Tab-separated table of N, CA and C in Angstrom:
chain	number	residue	atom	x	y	z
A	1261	UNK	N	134.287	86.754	90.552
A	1261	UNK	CA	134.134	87.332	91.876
A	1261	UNK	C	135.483	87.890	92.328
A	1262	UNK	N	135.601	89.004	92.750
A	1262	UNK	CA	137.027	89.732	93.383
A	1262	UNK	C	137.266	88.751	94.634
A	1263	UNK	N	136.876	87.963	95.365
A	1263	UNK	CA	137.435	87.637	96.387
A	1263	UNK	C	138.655	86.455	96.098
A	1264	UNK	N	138.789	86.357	94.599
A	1264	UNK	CA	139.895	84.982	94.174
A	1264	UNK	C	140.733	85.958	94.130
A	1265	UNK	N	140.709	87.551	93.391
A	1265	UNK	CA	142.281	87.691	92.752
A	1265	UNK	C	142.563	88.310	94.172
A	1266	UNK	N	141.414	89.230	94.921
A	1266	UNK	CA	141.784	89.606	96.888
A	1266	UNK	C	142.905	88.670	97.529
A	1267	UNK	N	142.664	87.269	97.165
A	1267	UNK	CA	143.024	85.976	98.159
A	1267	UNK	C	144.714	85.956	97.557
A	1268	UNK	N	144.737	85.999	96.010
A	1268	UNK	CA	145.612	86.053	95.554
A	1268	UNK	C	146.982	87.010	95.698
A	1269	UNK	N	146.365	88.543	95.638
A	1269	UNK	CA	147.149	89.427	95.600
A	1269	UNK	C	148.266	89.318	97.110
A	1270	UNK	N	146.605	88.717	98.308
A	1270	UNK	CA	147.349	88.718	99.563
A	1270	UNK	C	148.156	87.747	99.788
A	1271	UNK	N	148.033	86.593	99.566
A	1271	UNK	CA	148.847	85.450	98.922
A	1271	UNK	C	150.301	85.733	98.606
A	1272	UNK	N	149.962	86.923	97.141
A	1272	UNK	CA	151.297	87.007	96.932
A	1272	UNK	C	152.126	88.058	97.996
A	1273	UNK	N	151.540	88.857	98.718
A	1273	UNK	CA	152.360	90.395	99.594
A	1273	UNK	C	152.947	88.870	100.491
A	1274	UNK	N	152.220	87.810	101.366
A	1274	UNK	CA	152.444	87.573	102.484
A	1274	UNK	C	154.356	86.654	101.946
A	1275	UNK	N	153.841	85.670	100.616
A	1275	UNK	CA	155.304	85.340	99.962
A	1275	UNK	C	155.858	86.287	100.015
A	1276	UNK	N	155.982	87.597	99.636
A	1276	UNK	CA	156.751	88.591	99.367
A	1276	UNK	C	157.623	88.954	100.960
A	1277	UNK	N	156.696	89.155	101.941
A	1277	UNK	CA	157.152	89.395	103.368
A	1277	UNK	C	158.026	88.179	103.745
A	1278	UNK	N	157.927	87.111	103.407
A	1278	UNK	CA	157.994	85.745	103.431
A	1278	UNK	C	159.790	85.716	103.263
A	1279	UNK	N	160.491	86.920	102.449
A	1279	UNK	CA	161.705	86.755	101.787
A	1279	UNK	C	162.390	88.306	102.086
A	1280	UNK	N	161.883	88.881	103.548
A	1280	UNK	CA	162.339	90.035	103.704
A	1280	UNK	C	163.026	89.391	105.325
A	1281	UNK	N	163.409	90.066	106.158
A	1281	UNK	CA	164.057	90.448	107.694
A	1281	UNK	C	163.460	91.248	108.136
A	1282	UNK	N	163.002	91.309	109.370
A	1282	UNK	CA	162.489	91.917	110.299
A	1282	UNK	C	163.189	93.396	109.959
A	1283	UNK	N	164.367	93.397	110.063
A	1283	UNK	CA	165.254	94.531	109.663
A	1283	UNK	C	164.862	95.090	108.436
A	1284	UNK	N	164.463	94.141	107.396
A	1284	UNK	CA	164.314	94.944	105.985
A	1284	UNK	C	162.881	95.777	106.061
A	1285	UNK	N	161.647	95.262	106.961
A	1285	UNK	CA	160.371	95.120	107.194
A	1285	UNK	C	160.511	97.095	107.768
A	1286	UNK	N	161.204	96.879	108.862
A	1286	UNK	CA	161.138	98.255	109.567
A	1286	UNK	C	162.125	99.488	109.101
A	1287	UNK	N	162.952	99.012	107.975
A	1287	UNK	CA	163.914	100.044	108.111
A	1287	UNK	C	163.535	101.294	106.818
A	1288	UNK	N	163.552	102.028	106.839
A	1288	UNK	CA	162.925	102.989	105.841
A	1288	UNK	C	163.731	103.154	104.851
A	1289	UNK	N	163.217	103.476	104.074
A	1289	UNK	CA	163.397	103.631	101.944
A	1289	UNK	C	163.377	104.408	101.241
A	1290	UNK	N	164.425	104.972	100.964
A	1290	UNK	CA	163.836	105.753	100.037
A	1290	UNK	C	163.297	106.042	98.898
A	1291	UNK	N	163.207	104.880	98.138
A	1291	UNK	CA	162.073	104.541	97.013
A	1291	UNK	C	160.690	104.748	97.394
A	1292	UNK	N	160.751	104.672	98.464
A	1292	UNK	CA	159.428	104.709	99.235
A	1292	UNK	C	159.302	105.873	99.759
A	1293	UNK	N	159.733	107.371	99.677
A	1293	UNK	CA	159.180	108.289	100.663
A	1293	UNK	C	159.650	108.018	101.642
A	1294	UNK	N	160.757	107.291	101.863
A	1294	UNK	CA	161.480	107.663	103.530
A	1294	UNK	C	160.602	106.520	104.472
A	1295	UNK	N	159.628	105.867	103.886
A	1295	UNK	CA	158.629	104.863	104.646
A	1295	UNK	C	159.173	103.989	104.226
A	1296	UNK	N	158.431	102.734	105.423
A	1296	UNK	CA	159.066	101.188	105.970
A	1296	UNK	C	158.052	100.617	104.679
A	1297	UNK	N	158.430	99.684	104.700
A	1297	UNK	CA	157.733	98.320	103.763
A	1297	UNK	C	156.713	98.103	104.803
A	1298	UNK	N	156.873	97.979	106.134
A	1298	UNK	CA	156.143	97.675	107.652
A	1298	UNK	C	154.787	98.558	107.099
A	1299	UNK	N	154.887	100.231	106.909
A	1299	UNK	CA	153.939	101.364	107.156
A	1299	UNK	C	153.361	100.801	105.864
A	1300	UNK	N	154.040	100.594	104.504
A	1300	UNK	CA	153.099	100.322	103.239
A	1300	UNK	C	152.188	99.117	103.610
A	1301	UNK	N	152.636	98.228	104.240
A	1301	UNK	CA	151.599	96.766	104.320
A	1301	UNK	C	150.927	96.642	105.487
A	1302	UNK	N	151.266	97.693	106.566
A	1302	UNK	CA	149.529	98.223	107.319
A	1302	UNK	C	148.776	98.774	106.893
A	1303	UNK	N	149.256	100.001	105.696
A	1303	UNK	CA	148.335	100.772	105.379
A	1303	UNK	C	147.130	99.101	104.369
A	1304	UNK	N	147.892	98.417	103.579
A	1304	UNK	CA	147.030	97.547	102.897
A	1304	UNK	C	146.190	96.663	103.811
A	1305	UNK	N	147.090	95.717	104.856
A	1305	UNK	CA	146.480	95.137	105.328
A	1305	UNK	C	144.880	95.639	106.365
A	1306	UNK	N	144.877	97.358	106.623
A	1306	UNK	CA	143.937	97.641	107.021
A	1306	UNK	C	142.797	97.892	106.381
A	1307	UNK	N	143.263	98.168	105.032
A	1307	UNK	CA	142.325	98.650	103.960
A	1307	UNK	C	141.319	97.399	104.144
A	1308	UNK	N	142.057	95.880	103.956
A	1308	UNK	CA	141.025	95.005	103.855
A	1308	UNK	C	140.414	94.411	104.505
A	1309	UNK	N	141.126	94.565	105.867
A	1309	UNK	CA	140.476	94.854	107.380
A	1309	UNK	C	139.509	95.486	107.622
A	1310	UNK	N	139.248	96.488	107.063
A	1310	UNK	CA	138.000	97.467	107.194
A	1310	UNK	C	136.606	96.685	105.819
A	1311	UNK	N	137.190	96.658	105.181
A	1311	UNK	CA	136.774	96.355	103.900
A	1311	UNK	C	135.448	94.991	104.457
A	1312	UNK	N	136.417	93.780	105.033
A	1312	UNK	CA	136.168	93.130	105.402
A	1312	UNK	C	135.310	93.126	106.949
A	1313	UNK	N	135.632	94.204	107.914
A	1313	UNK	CA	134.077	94.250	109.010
A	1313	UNK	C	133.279	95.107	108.442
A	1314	UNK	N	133.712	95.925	107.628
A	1314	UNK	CA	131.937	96.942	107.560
A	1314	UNK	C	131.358	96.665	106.037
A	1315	UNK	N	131.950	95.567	105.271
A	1315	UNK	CA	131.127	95.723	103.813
A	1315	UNK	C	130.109	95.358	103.902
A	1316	UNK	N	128.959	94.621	104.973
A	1316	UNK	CA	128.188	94.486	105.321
A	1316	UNK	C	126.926	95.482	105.266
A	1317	UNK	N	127.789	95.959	105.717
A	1317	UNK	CA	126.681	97.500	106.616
A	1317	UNK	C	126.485	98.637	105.285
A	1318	UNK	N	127.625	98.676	104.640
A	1318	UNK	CA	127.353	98.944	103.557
A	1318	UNK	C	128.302	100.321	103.322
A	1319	UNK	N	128.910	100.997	104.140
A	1319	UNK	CA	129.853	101.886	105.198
A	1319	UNK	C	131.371	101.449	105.358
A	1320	UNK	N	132.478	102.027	104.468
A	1320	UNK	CA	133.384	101.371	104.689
A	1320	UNK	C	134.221	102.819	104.904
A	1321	UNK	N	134.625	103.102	106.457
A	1321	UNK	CA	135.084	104.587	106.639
A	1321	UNK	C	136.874	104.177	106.814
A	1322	UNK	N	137.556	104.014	106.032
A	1322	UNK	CA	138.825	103.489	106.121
A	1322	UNK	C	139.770	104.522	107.177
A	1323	UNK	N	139.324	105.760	107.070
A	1323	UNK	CA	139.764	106.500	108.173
A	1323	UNK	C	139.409	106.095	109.780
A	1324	UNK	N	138.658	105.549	110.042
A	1324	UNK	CA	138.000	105.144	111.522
A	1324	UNK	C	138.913	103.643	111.677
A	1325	UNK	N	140.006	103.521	110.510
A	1325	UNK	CA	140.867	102.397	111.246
A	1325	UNK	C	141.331	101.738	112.810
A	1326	UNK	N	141.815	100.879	112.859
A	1326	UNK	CA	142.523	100.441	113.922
A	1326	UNK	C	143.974	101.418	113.766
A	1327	UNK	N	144.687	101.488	113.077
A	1327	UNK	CA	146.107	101.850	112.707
A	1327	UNK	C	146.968	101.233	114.006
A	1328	UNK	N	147.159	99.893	113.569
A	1328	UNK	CA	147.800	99.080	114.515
A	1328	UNK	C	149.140	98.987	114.340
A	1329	UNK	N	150.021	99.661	114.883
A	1329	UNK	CA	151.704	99.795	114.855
A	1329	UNK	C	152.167	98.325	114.666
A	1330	UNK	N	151.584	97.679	115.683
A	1330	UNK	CA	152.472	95.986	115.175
A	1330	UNK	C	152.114	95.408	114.308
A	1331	UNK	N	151.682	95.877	113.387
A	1331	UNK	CA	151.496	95.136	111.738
A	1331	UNK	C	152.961	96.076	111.114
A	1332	UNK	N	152.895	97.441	111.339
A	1332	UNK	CA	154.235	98.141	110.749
A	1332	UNK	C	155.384	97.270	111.686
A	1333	UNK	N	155.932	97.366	112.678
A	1333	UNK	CA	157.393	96.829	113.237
A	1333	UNK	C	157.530	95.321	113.687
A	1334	UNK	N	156.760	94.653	113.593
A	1334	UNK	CA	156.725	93.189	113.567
A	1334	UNK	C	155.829	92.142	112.353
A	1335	UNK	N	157.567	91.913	111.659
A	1335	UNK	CA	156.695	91.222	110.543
A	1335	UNK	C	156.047	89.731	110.569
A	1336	UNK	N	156.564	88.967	111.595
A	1336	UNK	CA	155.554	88.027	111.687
A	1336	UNK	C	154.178	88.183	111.865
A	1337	UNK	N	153.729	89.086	113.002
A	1337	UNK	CA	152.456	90.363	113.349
A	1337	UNK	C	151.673	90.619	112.218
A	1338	UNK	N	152.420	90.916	110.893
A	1338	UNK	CA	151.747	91.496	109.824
A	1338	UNK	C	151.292	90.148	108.768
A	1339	UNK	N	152.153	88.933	108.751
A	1339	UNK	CA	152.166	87.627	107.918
A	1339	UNK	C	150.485	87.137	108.524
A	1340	UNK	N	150.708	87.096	110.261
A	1340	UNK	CA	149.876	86.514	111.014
A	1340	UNK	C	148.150	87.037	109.570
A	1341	UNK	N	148.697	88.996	110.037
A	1341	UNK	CA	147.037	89.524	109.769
A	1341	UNK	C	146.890	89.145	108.317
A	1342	UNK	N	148.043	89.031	107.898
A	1342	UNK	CA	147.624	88.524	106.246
A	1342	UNK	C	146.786	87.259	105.813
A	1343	UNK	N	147.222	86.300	106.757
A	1343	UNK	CA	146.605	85.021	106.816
A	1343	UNK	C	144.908	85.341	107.368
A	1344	UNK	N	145.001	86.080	108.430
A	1344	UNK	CA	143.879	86.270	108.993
A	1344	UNK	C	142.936	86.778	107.932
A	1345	UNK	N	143.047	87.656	107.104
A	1345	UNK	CA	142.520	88.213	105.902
A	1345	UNK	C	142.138	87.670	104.877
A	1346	UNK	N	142.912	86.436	104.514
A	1346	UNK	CA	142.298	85.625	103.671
A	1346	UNK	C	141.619	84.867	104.290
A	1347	UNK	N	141.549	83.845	105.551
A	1347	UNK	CA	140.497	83.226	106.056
A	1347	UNK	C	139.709	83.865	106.145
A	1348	UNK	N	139.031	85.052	106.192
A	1348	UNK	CA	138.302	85.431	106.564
A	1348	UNK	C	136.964	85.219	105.403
């Protein structure tokens, strides 16, 4: 079942955030396209956000996001939704 290696992968991003600074979280990269570590792990954490209210319905429009800024500039904010994601 995908929901062990899901639990896992998020598991491992939230350790990963786990060993960064608020500072490292928001400040942009250029390995990255000039983007925050913050913008890469909203874009994920929404993916499974969505994933997770509409797989139901059967409809998963990842564009009709929340795109919630305080998952990008506050990394406790983003640890929180990570946790939230696996309980779920």
């Amino acid at each position: 079942m995908l929901l062990v290696p899901i639990r896992k992968a998020l598991n491992e991003l939230h350790e990963l955030l786990s060993q960064l600074s608020n500072e490292d979280y928001v400040n942009s990269c250029s390995l990255l396209s000039n983007a925050t570590i913050g913008e890469h792990t909203r874009h994920i954490i929404e993916m499974f956000q969505c994933l997770n209210m509409h797989y139901d319905l059967g409809v998963v429009n990842y564009d009709a996001r929340k795109r919630d800024r305080m998952i990008e500039t506050d990394l406790n904010f983003a640890k929180t939704a990570i946790q939230n994601c696996i309980n779920e």
